[in-house]
XYZ file of C-alpha atoms in Angstrom:
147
model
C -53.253 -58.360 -148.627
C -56.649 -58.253 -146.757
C -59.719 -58.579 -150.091
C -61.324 -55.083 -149.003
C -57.926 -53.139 -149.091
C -57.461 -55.015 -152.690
C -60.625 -54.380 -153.781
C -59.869 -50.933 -152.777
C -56.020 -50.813 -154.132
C -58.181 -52.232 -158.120
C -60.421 -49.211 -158.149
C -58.232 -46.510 -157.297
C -55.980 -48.102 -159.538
C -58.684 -48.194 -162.422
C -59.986 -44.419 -161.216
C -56.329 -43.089 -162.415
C -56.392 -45.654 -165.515
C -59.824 -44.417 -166.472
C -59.434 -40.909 -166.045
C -55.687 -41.134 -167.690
C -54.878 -39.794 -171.100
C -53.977 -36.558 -173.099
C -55.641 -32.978 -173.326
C -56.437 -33.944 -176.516
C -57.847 -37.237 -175.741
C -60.017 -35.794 -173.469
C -61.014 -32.935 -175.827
C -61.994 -35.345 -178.850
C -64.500 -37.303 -176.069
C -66.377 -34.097 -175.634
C -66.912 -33.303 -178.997
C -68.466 -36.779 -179.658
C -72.341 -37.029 -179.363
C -73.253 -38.014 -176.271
C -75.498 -41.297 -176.069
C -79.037 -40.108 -174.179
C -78.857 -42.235 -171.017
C -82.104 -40.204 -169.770
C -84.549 -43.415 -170.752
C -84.492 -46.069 -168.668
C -82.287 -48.955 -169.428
C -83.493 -52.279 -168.677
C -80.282 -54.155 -169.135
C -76.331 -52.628 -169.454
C -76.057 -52.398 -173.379
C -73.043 -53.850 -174.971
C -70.075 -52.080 -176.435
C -70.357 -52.897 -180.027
C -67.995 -52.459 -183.205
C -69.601 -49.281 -183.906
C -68.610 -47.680 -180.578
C -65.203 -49.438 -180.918
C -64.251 -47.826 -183.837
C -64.993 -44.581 -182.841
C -63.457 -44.972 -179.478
C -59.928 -43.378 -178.798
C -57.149 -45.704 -178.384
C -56.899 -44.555 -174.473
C -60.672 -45.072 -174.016
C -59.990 -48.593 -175.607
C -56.752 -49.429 -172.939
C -59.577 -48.330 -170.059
C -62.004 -50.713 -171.529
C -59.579 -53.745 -170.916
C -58.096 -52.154 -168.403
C -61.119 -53.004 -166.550
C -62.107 -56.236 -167.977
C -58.339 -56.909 -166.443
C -59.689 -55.262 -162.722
C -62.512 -57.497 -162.811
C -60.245 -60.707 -163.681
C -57.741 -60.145 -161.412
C -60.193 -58.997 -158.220
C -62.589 -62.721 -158.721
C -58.946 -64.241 -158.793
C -57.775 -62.691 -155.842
C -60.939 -63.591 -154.043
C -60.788 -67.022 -155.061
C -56.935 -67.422 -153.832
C -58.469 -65.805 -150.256
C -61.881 -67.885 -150.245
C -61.206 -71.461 -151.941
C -64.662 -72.102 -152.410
C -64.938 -69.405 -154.834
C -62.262 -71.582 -157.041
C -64.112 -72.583 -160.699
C -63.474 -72.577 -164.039
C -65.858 -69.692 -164.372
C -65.326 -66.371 -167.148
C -62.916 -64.899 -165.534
C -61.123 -67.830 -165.156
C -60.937 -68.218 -168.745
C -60.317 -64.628 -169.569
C -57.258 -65.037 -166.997
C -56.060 -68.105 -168.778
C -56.784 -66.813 -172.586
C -55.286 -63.045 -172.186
C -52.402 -64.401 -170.066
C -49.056 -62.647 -171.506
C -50.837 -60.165 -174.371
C -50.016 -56.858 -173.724
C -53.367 -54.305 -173.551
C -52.347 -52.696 -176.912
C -52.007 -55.664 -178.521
C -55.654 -56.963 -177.567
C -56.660 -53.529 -178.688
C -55.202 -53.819 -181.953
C -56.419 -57.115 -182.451
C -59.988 -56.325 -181.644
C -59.942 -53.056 -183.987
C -58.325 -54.790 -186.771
C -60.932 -57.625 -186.941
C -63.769 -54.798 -186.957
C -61.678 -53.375 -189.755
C -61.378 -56.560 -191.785
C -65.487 -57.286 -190.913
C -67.246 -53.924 -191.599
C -70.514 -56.563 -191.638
C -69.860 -57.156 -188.040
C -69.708 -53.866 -186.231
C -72.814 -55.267 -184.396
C -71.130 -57.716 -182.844
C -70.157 -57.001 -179.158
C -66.579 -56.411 -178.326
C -66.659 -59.080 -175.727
C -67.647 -61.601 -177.762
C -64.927 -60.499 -180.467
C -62.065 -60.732 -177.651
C -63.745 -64.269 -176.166
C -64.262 -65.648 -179.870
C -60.951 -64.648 -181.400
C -58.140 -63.947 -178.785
C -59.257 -65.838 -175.328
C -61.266 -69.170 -176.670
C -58.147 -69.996 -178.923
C -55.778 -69.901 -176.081
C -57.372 -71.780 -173.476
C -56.700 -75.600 -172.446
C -60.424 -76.424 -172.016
C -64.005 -74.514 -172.581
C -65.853 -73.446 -170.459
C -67.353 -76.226 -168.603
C -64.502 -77.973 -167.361
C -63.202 -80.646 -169.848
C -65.010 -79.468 -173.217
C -63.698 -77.107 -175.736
C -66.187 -75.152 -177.700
């Protein structure tokens, strides 16, 4: 498969994941306050335990869902353009998520937030790199070390 028509084959396919999900789902997203995205950000701010917890479990699958997307589309593009080949994130994430099903990363990440009220400021991403991916993987992240 040609990299455009994959690239193009992930985001439809994360377009029906994202907007996926019950009545009711949908229904319980509208009648939580809305962050004001009206100032200007100057960097993307991070999904924290707060937001977690309050997130619905669909809005959770999405979220790795598309850390997946992102994964699998530099993976495909290094298998297409070898130079592109490193032992980069997504790389790692590849190698540490290999074989967990969605709702079991889900479940893991909530029940850590659960267990660590102290750290709902801690983002999400670093709670799925620190306790499911960075256990799992041969060798950190600069090729030969493991932090």
């Amino acid at each position: 498969m040609q990299l455009p028509k994959l690239v193009c084959v992930c985001c439809v396919l994360a377009l029906v994941g994202a907007t996926a999900g019950t009545y009711n789902d949908a229904r319980a997203a509208e009648e939580k306050p809305v962050t004001d995205t009206s100032a200007s950000l100057k960097e993307m701010p991070l999904l924290d335990g707060e937001v977690w917890q309050a997130m619905t479990a669909s809005e959770r699958i999405a979220f790795i869902w598309g850390i997946g997307h992102v994964v699998t589309m530099e993976r495909e593009a290094a298998e297409q353009r070898p130079e592109l080949k490193k032992a980069g994130l997504a790389a790692k994430m590849a190698e540490g998520l290999s074989g967990i099903p969605m709702n079991e990363i889900t479940g893991m990440i909530t029940e850590y937030y659960k267990e660590n009220p102290g750290s709902l400021n801690e983002p999400v991403m670093k709670v799925l790199w620190d306790r499911i991916v960075n256990p799992r993987i041969k060798a950190g992240f600069v090729e030969g070390t493991k932090e």
